[in-house]
């Protein structure tokens, strides 16, 4: 049994904390070499006290200096504190690390995750934006370096577990038809508004949108789940992870979130991965793959699981899902612009600048604006990402959505 040398990008977020919970159960298997966070000083400080990494990164320079002071006052002088975004790339590609948990939410996680892939690391991918914004470029880096890419999203991890062993080893270069697969079934709960009437969605509050019925997630991802943009981004990510076309993927609403996704085979078999909705399960799977270790998650009790319900998504209720599927078919620029605009729109909704239903309007406008552009390099990705964010911001003032109604309406 070999020990893994871990770098956890986003260690103070929900995925990062869950990763450390699994690591805590298996001290003989993992060494925490580096941790990284944006601005959560107290949480990162406590993680430093327990796991004693060699290096920590704080993206916010102001908060990083606060962390340095806390460590100094605690008499801890053997933990190096690095500051700024560039330091994320440094720790993700460090020769001292063999496994990188990429759990920074949003496009800010793109460059360090790409750096880990280029350095040939074992990349545990929880940052779906790396593939949504730059799928072909990211996968090319994985292939060139020989990096191992293991999905952490519960849906993609479920699909991975349901694939034939040969395809698990070569998913990005396989073709599902050659593996006897007819369809990838991507499940989603439908979020907190699955049973709401469409006319009530405009009045949704941030608190209501963040109250997911099954999963404990950060606020941004919770809103994405409520709009089903999260499923749309997962749709795009699945395309790149498993070398699929949009027609190979079918979204299935499954409110209980017990079946995390399924693979349908040409002989009529459907293989599903099931379990309680807890991110420690896919994290433990990826951390130990191809072995299995205890995740700390209680086993699924079939006698208290009342039912399995399934339904087709209502695209009128979830226009962001329809938009993401369309962007997947249109190409990389559409996906990059969609992700960028959505981050701005969700942030604006959470700060009560716009209505819940305005998220889609801003996203759709950005896709139309940038979908025809060509992406050939990571610089192109960053350029379109920046332009789409600025475009979305210009729609945010109180009169902006009304003033630009011609551009943002369906």
mmCIF file of C-alpha atoms in Angstrom:
data_model
loop_
_atom_site.group_PDB
_atom_site.id
_atom_site.type_symbol
_atom_site.label_atom_id
_atom_site.label_comp_id
_atom_site.label_asym_id
_atom_site.label_seq_id
_atom_site.Cartn_x
_atom_site.Cartn_y
_atom_site.Cartn_z
ATOM 1 C CA UNK A 1 0.000 0.000 0.000
ATOM 2 C CA UNK A 2 1.593 3.252 -1.142
ATOM 3 C CA UNK A 3 1.076 6.607 0.544
ATOM 4 C CA UNK A 4 -0.315 9.483 -1.497
ATOM 5 C CA UNK A 5 1.086 12.988 -1.174
ATOM 6 C CA UNK A 6 -1.928 15.286 -1.295
ATOM 7 C CA UNK A 7 -2.525 18.836 -2.415
ATOM 8 C CA UNK A 8 -6.064 20.028 -1.688
ATOM 9 C CA UNK A 9 -7.128 23.085 -3.679
ATOM 10 C CA UNK A 10 -10.162 24.579 -1.956
ATOM 11 C CA UNK A 11 -9.585 22.867 1.388
ATOM 12 C CA UNK A 12 -11.999 25.117 3.307
ATOM 13 C CA UNK A 13 -14.967 24.462 1.009
ATOM 14 C CA UNK A 14 -17.425 21.590 1.318
ATOM 15 C CA UNK A 15 -15.450 19.211 -0.936
ATOM 16 C CA UNK A 16 -12.159 20.106 0.704
ATOM 17 C CA UNK A 17 -13.532 19.519 4.193
ATOM 18 C CA UNK A 18 -15.060 16.196 3.125
ATOM 19 C CA UNK A 19 -11.722 15.166 1.631
ATOM 20 C CA UNK A 20 -9.987 15.839 4.923
ATOM 21 C CA UNK A 21 -12.670 13.827 6.736
ATOM 22 C CA UNK A 22 -11.780 10.804 4.599
ATOM 23 C CA UNK A 23 -8.053 11.454 5.042
ATOM 24 C CA UNK A 24 -8.581 11.602 8.807
ATOM 25 C CA UNK A 25 -9.883 8.014 8.716
ATOM 26 C CA UNK A 26 -6.760 6.766 6.912
ATOM 27 C CA UNK A 27 -3.641 8.482 8.280
ATOM 28 C CA UNK A 28 -1.527 5.552 7.078
ATOM 29 C CA UNK A 29 -2.460 6.231 3.436
ATOM 30 C CA UNK A 30 -2.211 9.993 2.967
ATOM 31 C CA UNK A 31 0.186 12.825 3.702
ATOM 32 C CA UNK A 32 -1.295 16.309 3.384
ATOM 33 C CA UNK A 33 1.484 18.257 1.679
ATOM 34 C CA UNK A 34 -0.378 21.450 0.763
ATOM 35 C CA UNK A 35 -3.711 23.167 1.338
ATOM 36 C CA UNK A 36 -5.185 26.162 -0.471
ATOM 37 C CA UNK A 37 -8.079 28.502 0.206
ATOM 38 C CA UNK A 38 -9.353 31.900 -0.827
ATOM 39 C CA UNK A 39 -9.954 33.850 2.385
ATOM 40 C CA UNK A 40 -11.144 31.497 5.167
ATOM 41 C CA UNK A 41 -8.413 32.242 7.681
ATOM 42 C CA UNK A 42 -9.819 30.505 10.763
ATOM 43 C CA UNK A 43 -10.740 27.281 8.954
ATOM 44 C CA UNK A 44 -7.396 27.012 7.192
ATOM 45 C CA UNK A 45 -5.606 27.744 10.473
ATOM 46 C CA UNK A 46 -7.424 24.856 12.181
ATOM 47 C CA UNK A 47 -6.558 22.583 9.255
ATOM 48 C CA UNK A 48 -2.920 23.606 9.609
ATOM 49 C CA UNK A 49 -2.971 22.696 13.304
ATOM 50 C CA UNK A 50 -4.373 19.233 12.611
ATOM 51 C CA UNK A 51 -2.734 18.163 9.336
ATOM 52 C CA UNK A 52 0.510 20.157 9.449
ATOM 53 C CA UNK A 53 1.004 20.651 5.691
ATOM 54 C CA UNK A 54 4.350 21.833 4.368
ATOM 55 C CA UNK A 55 2.758 24.677 2.406
ATOM 56 C CA UNK A 56 -0.538 26.555 2.458
ATOM 57 C CA UNK A 57 -1.824 29.068 -0.077
ATOM 58 C CA UNK A 58 -4.189 31.936 0.608
ATOM 59 C CA UNK A 59 -5.379 33.639 -2.578
ATOM 60 C CA UNK A 60 -6.396 36.806 -0.728
ATOM 61 C CA UNK A 61 -3.150 38.512 0.214
ATOM 62 C CA UNK A 62 -4.811 40.401 3.080
ATOM 63 C CA UNK A 63 -6.209 37.201 4.590
ATOM 64 C CA UNK A 64 -2.954 35.374 3.910
ATOM 65 C CA UNK A 65 -1.082 37.839 6.092
ATOM 66 C CA UNK A 66 -3.649 37.262 8.830
ATOM 67 C CA UNK A 67 -2.973 33.526 8.580
ATOM 68 C CA UNK A 68 0.774 34.128 8.782
ATOM 69 C CA UNK A 69 0.248 36.107 11.987
ATOM 70 C CA UNK A 70 -1.950 33.408 13.538
ATOM 71 C CA UNK A 71 0.579 30.692 12.769
ATOM 72 C CA UNK A 72 3.415 32.804 14.132
ATOM 73 C CA UNK A 73 1.530 33.534 17.361
ATOM 74 C CA UNK A 74 0.792 29.807 17.707
ATOM 75 C CA UNK A 75 4.512 29.076 17.488
ATOM 76 C CA UNK A 76 4.208 27.249 14.153
ATOM 77 C CA UNK A 77 7.168 28.139 11.972
ATOM 78 C CA UNK A 78 7.441 25.080 9.739
ATOM 79 C CA UNK A 79 4.442 25.822 7.476
ATOM 80 C CA UNK A 80 5.210 28.051 4.506
ATOM 81 C CA UNK A 81 2.404 30.467 3.595
ATOM 82 C CA UNK A 82 2.209 31.521 -0.053
ATOM 83 C CA UNK A 83 -0.028 34.319 -1.288
ATOM 84 C CA UNK A 84 -1.951 34.996 -4.511
ATOM 85 C CA UNK A 85 -3.369 33.072 -7.463
ATOM 86 C CA UNK A 86 0.010 32.161 -8.945
ATOM 87 C CA UNK A 87 0.838 30.202 -5.799
ATOM 88 C CA UNK A 88 -2.072 27.855 -6.569
ATOM 89 C CA UNK A 89 -0.309 26.807 -9.754
ATOM 90 C CA UNK A 90 2.931 26.296 -7.827
ATOM 91 C CA UNK A 91 1.488 23.897 -5.253
ATOM 92 C CA UNK A 92 -0.663 22.040 -7.805
ATOM 93 C CA UNK A 93 2.366 21.238 -9.960
ATOM 94 C CA UNK A 94 4.891 20.739 -7.155
ATOM 95 C CA UNK A 95 7.113 17.625 -7.427
ATOM 96 C CA UNK A 96 6.383 16.992 -3.729
ATOM 97 C CA UNK A 97 2.764 16.136 -4.614
ATOM 98 C CA UNK A 98 1.373 13.145 -6.523
ATOM 99 C CA UNK A 99 -2.380 13.690 -5.996
ATOM 100 C CA UNK A 100 -4.302 16.949 -6.404
ATOM 101 C CA UNK A 101 -7.871 17.406 -5.214
ATOM 102 C CA UNK A 102 -9.135 20.166 -7.526
ATOM 103 C CA UNK A 103 -12.025 21.559 -5.495
ATOM 104 C CA UNK A 104 -11.907 25.303 -6.140
ATOM 105 C CA UNK A 105 -15.359 26.359 -7.316
ATOM 106 C CA UNK A 106 -15.602 28.346 -10.528
ATOM 107 C CA UNK A 107 -13.226 29.404 -13.273
ATOM 108 C CA UNK A 108 -10.619 30.493 -10.705
ATOM 109 C CA UNK A 109 -9.769 26.814 -10.335
ATOM 110 C CA UNK A 110 -8.969 26.406 -14.042
ATOM 111 C CA UNK A 111 -5.284 27.344 -14.122
ATOM 112 C CA UNK A 112 -4.102 25.356 -11.073
ATOM 113 C CA UNK A 113 -6.115 22.323 -12.203
ATOM 114 C CA UNK A 114 -4.621 22.587 -15.679
ATOM 115 C CA UNK A 115 -1.166 22.926 -14.113
ATOM 116 C CA UNK A 116 -1.728 19.694 -12.184
ATOM 117 C CA UNK A 117 -2.780 17.932 -15.380
ATOM 118 C CA UNK A 118 0.252 19.218 -17.290
ATOM 119 C CA UNK A 119 2.508 18.018 -14.470
ATOM 120 C CA UNK A 120 1.132 14.487 -14.809
ATOM 121 C CA UNK A 121 -0.526 14.365 -11.406
ATOM 122 C CA UNK A 122 -3.317 12.134 -10.245
ATOM 123 C CA UNK A 123 -6.086 14.753 -10.571
ATOM 124 C CA UNK A 124 -9.269 14.306 -8.560
ATOM 125 C CA UNK A 125 -11.561 16.609 -10.489
ATOM 126 C CA UNK A 126 -14.244 18.411 -8.494
ATOM 127 C CA UNK A 127 -13.791 21.642 -10.458
ATOM 128 C CA UNK A 128 -16.119 21.034 -13.401
ATOM 129 C CA UNK A 129 -15.284 24.420 -14.902
ATOM 130 C CA UNK A 130 -11.869 23.142 -16.015
ATOM 131 C CA UNK A 131 -13.639 20.976 -18.588
ATOM 132 C CA UNK A 132 -16.610 23.249 -19.240
ATOM 133 C CA UNK A 133 -14.432 26.224 -20.169
ATOM 134 C CA UNK A 134 -11.552 24.427 -21.902
ATOM 135 C CA UNK A 135 -12.452 20.791 -22.476
ATOM 136 C CA UNK A 136 -10.281 19.964 -25.500
ATOM 137 C CA UNK A 137 -7.271 21.851 -24.131
ATOM 138 C CA UNK A 138 -7.559 20.232 -20.709
ATOM 139 C CA UNK A 139 -7.981 16.702 -22.050
ATOM 140 C CA UNK A 140 -5.035 17.202 -24.421
ATOM 141 C CA UNK A 141 -2.883 18.127 -21.411
ATOM 142 C CA UNK A 142 -4.010 15.006 -19.566
ATOM 143 C CA UNK A 143 -3.124 12.766 -22.508
ATOM 144 C CA UNK A 144 0.227 14.426 -23.185
ATOM 145 C CA UNK A 145 1.446 14.232 -19.589
ATOM 146 C CA UNK A 146 -0.036 10.858 -18.715
ATOM 147 C CA UNK A 147 -1.992 12.361 -15.818
ATOM 148 C CA UNK A 148 -4.680 10.219 -14.184
ATOM 149 C CA UNK A 149 -8.063 11.964 -14.180
ATOM 150 C CA UNK A 150 -10.655 10.752 -11.676
ATOM 151 C CA UNK A 151 -14.063 12.482 -11.411
ATOM 152 C CA UNK A 152 -15.380 13.613 -8.029
ATOM 153 C CA UNK A 153 -18.824 14.953 -8.944
ATOM 154 C CA UNK A 154 -21.172 12.263 -7.659
ATOM 155 C CA UNK A 155 -22.748 11.827 -11.098
ATOM 156 C CA UNK A 156 -19.506 11.502 -13.040
ATOM 157 C CA UNK A 157 -17.975 9.305 -10.390
ATOM 158 C CA UNK A 158 -21.068 7.091 -10.618
ATOM 159 C CA UNK A 159 -20.765 6.864 -14.405
ATOM 160 C CA UNK A 160 -17.073 6.045 -14.046
ATOM 161 C CA UNK A 161 -17.859 3.221 -11.605
ATOM 162 C CA UNK A 162 -20.465 1.770 -13.993
ATOM 163 C CA UNK A 163 -18.129 1.655 -16.995
ATOM 164 C CA UNK A 164 -16.214 -1.449 -18.130
ATOM 165 C CA UNK A 165 -12.724 -1.719 -16.629
ATOM 166 C CA UNK A 166 -11.057 -1.058 -19.988
ATOM 167 C CA UNK A 167 -12.971 2.192 -20.392
ATOM 168 C CA UNK A 168 -12.150 3.276 -16.837
ATOM 169 C CA UNK A 169 -8.486 3.079 -17.816
ATOM 170 C CA UNK A 170 -8.984 4.851 -21.154
ATOM 171 C CA UNK A 171 -12.253 6.781 -20.886
ATOM 172 C CA UNK A 172 -11.124 9.823 -22.863
ATOM 173 C CA UNK A 173 -9.970 7.667 -25.809
ATOM 174 C CA UNK A 174 -12.800 5.132 -25.807
ATOM 175 C CA UNK A 175 -15.991 5.118 -27.835
ATOM 176 C CA UNK A 176 -19.065 3.963 -25.965
ATOM 177 C CA UNK A 177 -20.498 2.048 -28.924
ATOM 178 C CA UNK A 178 -17.354 -0.087 -29.017
ATOM 179 C CA UNK A 179 -17.846 -0.825 -25.315
ATOM 180 C CA UNK A 180 -21.431 -2.007 -25.795
ATOM 181 C CA UNK A 181 -22.893 1.176 -24.267
ATOM 182 C CA UNK A 182 -25.943 2.852 -25.779
ATOM 183 C CA UNK A 183 -26.547 5.779 -23.410
ATOM 184 C CA UNK A 184 -25.192 7.619 -20.382
ATOM 185 C CA UNK A 185 -28.014 8.463 -17.954
ATOM 186 C CA UNK A 186 -27.131 11.565 -15.946
ATOM 187 C CA UNK A 187 -29.390 11.895 -12.917
ATOM 188 C CA UNK A 188 -30.388 15.074 -11.103
ATOM 189 C CA UNK A 189 -32.684 15.784 -8.174
ATOM 190 C CA UNK A 190 -34.440 18.715 -9.820
ATOM 191 C CA UNK A 191 -33.494 20.933 -6.888
ATOM 192 C CA UNK A 192 -35.853 22.595 -4.401
ATOM 193 C CA UNK A 193 -38.302 23.907 -7.037
ATOM 194 C CA UNK A 194 -39.065 20.695 -8.899
ATOM 195 C CA UNK A 195 -42.715 20.758 -7.805
ATOM 196 C CA UNK A 196 -43.174 24.535 -8.027
ATOM 197 C CA UNK A 197 -45.243 26.126 -10.755
ATOM 198 C CA UNK A 198 -43.233 28.156 -13.248
ATOM 199 C CA UNK A 199 -45.035 31.406 -12.448
ATOM 200 C CA UNK A 200 -43.666 31.340 -8.871
ATOM 201 C CA UNK A 201 -39.988 31.118 -9.844
ATOM 202 C CA UNK A 202 -39.495 34.850 -10.363
ATOM 203 C CA UNK A 203 -40.130 35.396 -6.646
ATOM 204 C CA UNK A 204 -37.588 32.835 -5.411
ATOM 205 C CA UNK A 205 -35.268 34.140 -2.667
ATOM 206 C CA UNK A 206 -31.578 33.237 -2.253
ATOM 207 C CA UNK A 207 -32.414 31.381 0.971
ATOM 208 C CA UNK A 208 -34.996 29.240 -0.822
ATOM 209 C CA UNK A 209 -32.613 28.516 -3.699
ATOM 210 C CA UNK A 210 -29.853 27.439 -1.333
ATOM 211 C CA UNK A 211 -32.075 24.998 0.587
ATOM 212 C CA UNK A 212 -31.273 21.867 -1.404
ATOM 213 C CA UNK A 213 -33.452 18.912 -0.340
ATOM 214 C CA UNK A 214 -30.703 16.274 -0.463
ATOM 215 C CA UNK A 215 -27.180 17.698 -0.670
ATOM 216 C CA UNK A 216 -25.184 20.005 1.613
ATOM 217 C CA UNK A 217 -23.377 22.302 -0.832
ATOM 218 C CA UNK A 218 -21.980 25.807 -1.090
ATOM 219 C CA UNK A 219 -24.322 28.649 -2.034
ATOM 220 C CA UNK A 220 -23.173 29.008 -5.642
ATOM 221 C CA UNK A 221 -23.556 25.305 -6.412
ATOM 222 C CA UNK A 222 -26.892 25.227 -4.581
ATOM 223 C CA UNK A 223 -28.261 27.965 -6.849
ATOM 224 C CA UNK A 224 -26.890 26.119 -9.879
ATOM 225 C CA UNK A 225 -28.736 23.030 -8.686
ATOM 226 C CA UNK A 226 -31.947 25.029 -8.314
ATOM 227 C CA UNK A 227 -31.689 26.344 -11.893
ATOM 228 C CA UNK A 228 -30.304 22.966 -13.052
ATOM 229 C CA UNK A 229 -27.371 24.822 -14.545
ATOM 230 C CA UNK A 230 -25.284 22.497 -12.408
ATOM 231 C CA UNK A 231 -26.684 19.578 -14.400
ATOM 232 C CA UNK A 232 -26.020 21.465 -17.604
ATOM 233 C CA UNK A 233 -22.381 22.004 -16.658
ATOM 234 C CA UNK A 234 -22.158 18.324 -15.699
ATOM 235 C CA UNK A 235 -23.590 17.455 -19.112
ATOM 236 C CA UNK A 236 -20.723 19.349 -20.784
ATOM 237 C CA UNK A 237 -18.174 17.849 -18.396
ATOM 238 C CA UNK A 238 -19.408 14.318 -19.136
ATOM 239 C CA UNK A 239 -18.873 14.907 -22.848
ATOM 240 C CA UNK A 240 -15.158 15.495 -22.269
ATOM 241 C CA UNK A 241 -14.575 12.983 -19.495
ATOM 242 C CA UNK A 242 -16.036 10.062 -21.404
ATOM 243 C CA UNK A 243 -15.520 11.115 -25.041
ATOM 244 C CA UNK A 244 -19.241 11.510 -25.722
ATOM 245 C CA UNK A 245 -21.496 13.468 -28.021
ATOM 246 C CA UNK A 246 -24.463 15.395 -26.677
ATOM 247 C CA UNK A 247 -26.764 12.723 -28.105
ATOM 248 C CA UNK A 248 -25.032 10.079 -25.972
ATOM 249 C CA UNK A 249 -26.251 11.712 -22.740
ATOM 250 C CA UNK A 250 -29.759 11.762 -21.302
ATOM 251 C CA UNK A 251 -30.714 13.776 -18.201
ATOM 252 C CA UNK A 252 -33.098 11.980 -15.846
ATOM 253 C CA UNK A 253 -34.739 13.626 -12.829
ATOM 254 C CA UNK A 254 -34.466 11.424 -9.750
ATOM 255 C CA UNK A 255 -35.675 13.367 -6.683
ATOM 256 C CA UNK A 256 -34.307 10.959 -4.056
ATOM 257 C CA UNK A 257 -30.678 11.375 -5.224
ATOM 258 C CA UNK A 258 -30.039 7.738 -4.302
ATOM 259 C CA UNK A 259 -29.075 6.609 -7.794
ATOM 260 C CA UNK A 260 -26.222 8.914 -8.713
ATOM 261 C CA UNK A 261 -26.138 8.051 -12.416
ATOM 262 C CA UNK A 262 -26.455 5.053 -14.735
ATOM 263 C CA UNK A 263 -24.956 3.475 -17.832
ATOM 264 C CA UNK A 264 -27.295 1.799 -20.322
ATOM 265 C CA UNK A 265 -25.856 -1.074 -22.381
ATOM 266 C CA UNK A 266 -26.959 -2.331 -25.788
ATOM 267 C CA UNK A 267 -28.038 -5.698 -24.376
ATOM 268 C CA UNK A 268 -30.745 -4.011 -22.305
ATOM 269 C CA UNK A 269 -28.782 -3.876 -19.049
ATOM 270 C CA UNK A 270 -28.662 -0.675 -17.032
ATOM 271 C CA UNK A 271 -25.931 -0.451 -14.379
ATOM 272 C CA UNK A 272 -26.493 2.111 -11.640
ATOM 273 C CA UNK A 273 -24.279 3.375 -8.834
ATOM 274 C CA UNK A 274 -26.264 3.936 -5.651
ATOM 275 C CA UNK A 275 -25.638 5.227 -2.165
ATOM 276 C CA UNK A 276 -26.610 7.822 0.377
ATOM 277 C CA UNK A 277 -26.138 11.377 -0.939
ATOM 278 C CA UNK A 278 -22.777 12.136 0.673
ATOM 279 C CA UNK A 279 -19.739 13.432 -1.212
ATOM 280 C CA UNK A 280 -17.362 11.411 0.950
ATOM 281 C CA UNK A 281 -18.295 8.325 -1.098
ATOM 282 C CA UNK A 282 -16.976 9.540 -4.484
ATOM 283 C CA UNK A 283 -14.062 11.250 -2.728
ATOM 284 C CA UNK A 284 -13.015 8.009 -1.022
ATOM 285 C CA UNK A 285 -13.429 6.113 -4.288
ATOM 286 C CA UNK A 286 -11.127 8.483 -6.173
ATOM 287 C CA UNK A 287 -8.594 8.824 -3.357
ATOM 288 C CA UNK A 288 -8.073 5.061 -3.185
ATOM 289 C CA UNK A 289 -8.829 3.945 -6.764
ATOM 290 C CA UNK A 290 -8.584 1.135 -7.791
ATOM 291 C CA UNK A 291 -8.878 -0.018 -4.173
ATOM 292 C CA UNK A 292 -11.808 0.660 -1.848
ATOM 293 C CA UNK A 293 -11.586 2.306 1.560
ATOM 294 C CA UNK A 294 -14.028 3.308 4.293
ATOM 295 C CA UNK A 295 -15.528 6.732 3.552
ATOM 296 C CA UNK A 296 -17.342 7.177 6.839
ATOM 297 C CA UNK A 297 -20.683 7.156 5.014
ATOM 298 C CA UNK A 298 -23.463 4.940 6.359
ATOM 299 C CA UNK A 299 -24.531 2.149 3.994
ATOM 300 C CA UNK A 300 -27.738 2.577 2.062
ATOM 301 C CA UNK A 301 -30.701 1.090 3.934
ATOM 302 C CA UNK A 302 -33.069 -0.303 1.309
ATOM 303 C CA UNK A 303 -35.780 -0.900 3.890
ATOM 304 C CA UNK A 304 -36.093 2.801 4.692
ATOM 305 C CA UNK A 305 -35.722 3.949 1.078
ATOM 306 C CA UNK A 306 -39.340 4.496 0.158
ATOM 307 C CA UNK A 307 -39.151 4.677 -3.622
ATOM 308 C CA UNK A 308 -37.192 5.510 -6.744
ATOM 309 C CA UNK A 309 -38.932 8.138 -8.857
ATOM 310 C CA UNK A 310 -37.870 9.239 -12.318
ATOM 311 C CA UNK A 311 -39.122 11.860 -14.742
ATOM 312 C CA UNK A 312 -37.999 13.853 -17.760
ATOM 313 C CA UNK A 313 -36.787 17.409 -17.096
ATOM 314 C CA UNK A 314 -39.198 20.211 -17.930
ATOM 315 C CA UNK A 315 -37.118 22.582 -20.034
ATOM 316 C CA UNK A 316 -39.679 25.363 -19.560
ATOM 317 C CA UNK A 317 -38.987 25.199 -15.829
ATOM 318 C CA UNK A 318 -35.246 24.610 -16.324
ATOM 319 C CA UNK A 319 -34.250 26.775 -19.316
ATOM 320 C CA UNK A 320 -30.645 26.899 -18.086
ATOM 321 C CA UNK A 321 -30.363 23.149 -18.588
ATOM 322 C CA UNK A 322 -31.655 23.448 -22.136
ATOM 323 C CA UNK A 323 -29.231 26.331 -22.748
ATOM 324 C CA UNK A 324 -26.257 24.306 -21.493
ATOM 325 C CA UNK A 325 -27.118 21.322 -23.689
ATOM 326 C CA UNK A 326 -27.390 23.666 -26.668
ATOM 327 C CA UNK A 327 -24.030 25.243 -25.767
ATOM 328 C CA UNK A 328 -22.467 21.782 -25.602
ATOM 329 C CA UNK A 329 -23.575 21.198 -29.183
ATOM 330 C CA UNK A 330 -22.465 24.654 -30.384
ATOM 331 C CA UNK A 331 -18.863 24.427 -29.226
ATOM 332 C CA UNK A 332 -16.276 25.596 -26.733
ATOM 333 C CA UNK A 333 -16.826 29.362 -26.927
ATOM 334 C CA UNK A 334 -20.510 28.941 -26.094
ATOM 335 C CA UNK A 335 -19.640 26.794 -23.068
ATOM 336 C CA UNK A 336 -16.926 29.160 -21.849
ATOM 337 C CA UNK A 337 -19.205 32.184 -22.129
ATOM 338 C CA UNK A 338 -22.062 30.331 -20.444
ATOM 339 C CA UNK A 339 -19.969 29.405 -17.432
ATOM 340 C CA UNK A 340 -18.540 32.906 -17.054
ATOM 341 C CA UNK A 341 -21.888 34.671 -17.334
ATOM 342 C CA UNK A 342 -23.507 32.219 -14.952
ATOM 343 C CA UNK A 343 -20.951 32.933 -12.230
ATOM 344 C CA UNK A 344 -21.721 36.654 -12.485
ATOM 345 C CA UNK A 345 -25.479 36.092 -12.649
ATOM 346 C CA UNK A 346 -25.577 33.750 -9.657
ATOM 347 C CA UNK A 347 -23.475 36.136 -7.608
ATOM 348 C CA UNK A 348 -25.884 38.938 -8.526
ATOM 349 C CA UNK A 349 -28.891 36.819 -7.549
ATOM 350 C CA UNK A 350 -27.332 35.907 -4.202
ATOM 351 C CA UNK A 351 -26.756 39.610 -3.501
ATOM 352 C CA UNK A 352 -30.388 40.303 -4.550
ATOM 353 C CA UNK A 353 -29.470 42.440 -7.547
ATOM 354 C CA UNK A 354 -31.511 40.327 -9.948
ATOM 355 C CA UNK A 355 -34.398 37.878 -9.842
ATOM 356 C CA UNK A 356 -33.932 34.112 -9.966
ATOM 357 C CA UNK A 357 -35.347 33.965 -13.494
ATOM 358 C CA UNK A 358 -32.963 36.690 -14.678
ATOM 359 C CA UNK A 359 -30.049 34.256 -14.323
ATOM 360 C CA UNK A 360 -31.173 32.514 -17.491
ATOM 361 C CA UNK A 361 -31.682 35.768 -19.377
ATOM 362 C CA UNK A 362 -28.122 36.892 -18.698
ATOM 363 C CA UNK A 363 -26.687 33.467 -19.530
ATOM 364 C CA UNK A 364 -28.595 33.216 -22.810
ATOM 365 C CA UNK A 365 -27.501 36.696 -23.860
ATOM 366 C CA UNK A 366 -23.838 35.871 -23.208
ATOM 367 C CA UNK A 367 -23.996 32.638 -25.199
ATOM 368 C CA UNK A 368 -25.498 34.454 -28.176
ATOM 369 C CA UNK A 369 -22.845 37.159 -27.950
ATOM 370 C CA UNK A 370 -19.786 34.883 -27.916
ATOM 371 C CA UNK A 371 -20.765 31.496 -29.353
ATOM 372 C CA UNK A 372 -19.217 32.133 -32.779
ATOM 373 C CA UNK A 373 -15.715 32.898 -31.450
ATOM 374 C CA UNK A 374 -12.860 30.434 -31.906
ATOM 375 C CA UNK A 375 -10.894 28.928 -29.012
ATOM 376 C CA UNK A 376 -7.496 27.507 -29.898
ATOM 377 C CA UNK A 377 -5.481 28.139 -26.737
ATOM 378 C CA UNK A 378 -5.845 28.729 -23.014
ATOM 379 C CA UNK A 379 -5.309 32.440 -23.680
ATOM 380 C CA UNK A 380 -8.419 32.381 -25.874
ATOM 381 C CA UNK A 381 -10.326 30.732 -23.024
ATOM 382 C CA UNK A 382 -9.249 33.396 -20.547
ATOM 383 C CA UNK A 383 -10.044 36.187 -23.014
ATOM 384 C CA UNK A 384 -13.589 34.976 -23.701
ATOM 385 C CA UNK A 385 -14.118 34.274 -20.013
ATOM 386 C CA UNK A 386 -13.184 37.859 -19.171
ATOM 387 C CA UNK A 387 -15.281 39.373 -21.954
ATOM 388 C CA UNK A 388 -18.328 37.297 -21.023
ATOM 389 C CA UNK A 389 -18.037 38.330 -17.377
ATOM 390 C CA UNK A 390 -17.874 41.988 -18.340
ATOM 391 C CA UNK A 391 -20.793 41.551 -20.726
ATOM 392 C CA UNK A 392 -22.849 39.963 -17.942
ATOM 393 C CA UNK A 393 -21.927 42.699 -15.460
ATOM 394 C CA UNK A 394 -23.184 45.335 -17.877
ATOM 395 C CA UNK A 395 -26.647 43.761 -17.646
ATOM 396 C CA UNK A 396 -26.760 43.963 -13.847
ATOM 397 C CA UNK A 397 -27.739 47.547 -12.892
ATOM 398 C CA UNK A 398 -31.331 48.007 -11.791
ATOM 399 C CA UNK A 399 -32.371 49.319 -15.194
ATOM 400 C CA UNK A 400 -29.900 47.143 -17.090
ATOM 401 C CA UNK A 401 -32.149 44.161 -17.676
ATOM 402 C CA UNK A 402 -34.997 46.406 -18.787
ATOM 403 C CA UNK A 403 -32.770 48.604 -20.928
ATOM 404 C CA UNK A 404 -31.255 45.601 -22.660
ATOM 405 C CA UNK A 405 -34.471 43.612 -22.778
ATOM 406 C CA UNK A 406 -34.134 42.979 -26.516
ATOM 407 C CA UNK A 407 -30.825 41.236 -25.945
ATOM 408 C CA UNK A 408 -31.698 39.222 -22.831
ATOM 409 C CA UNK A 409 -35.195 38.051 -23.626
ATOM 410 C CA UNK A 410 -35.742 34.568 -25.034
#
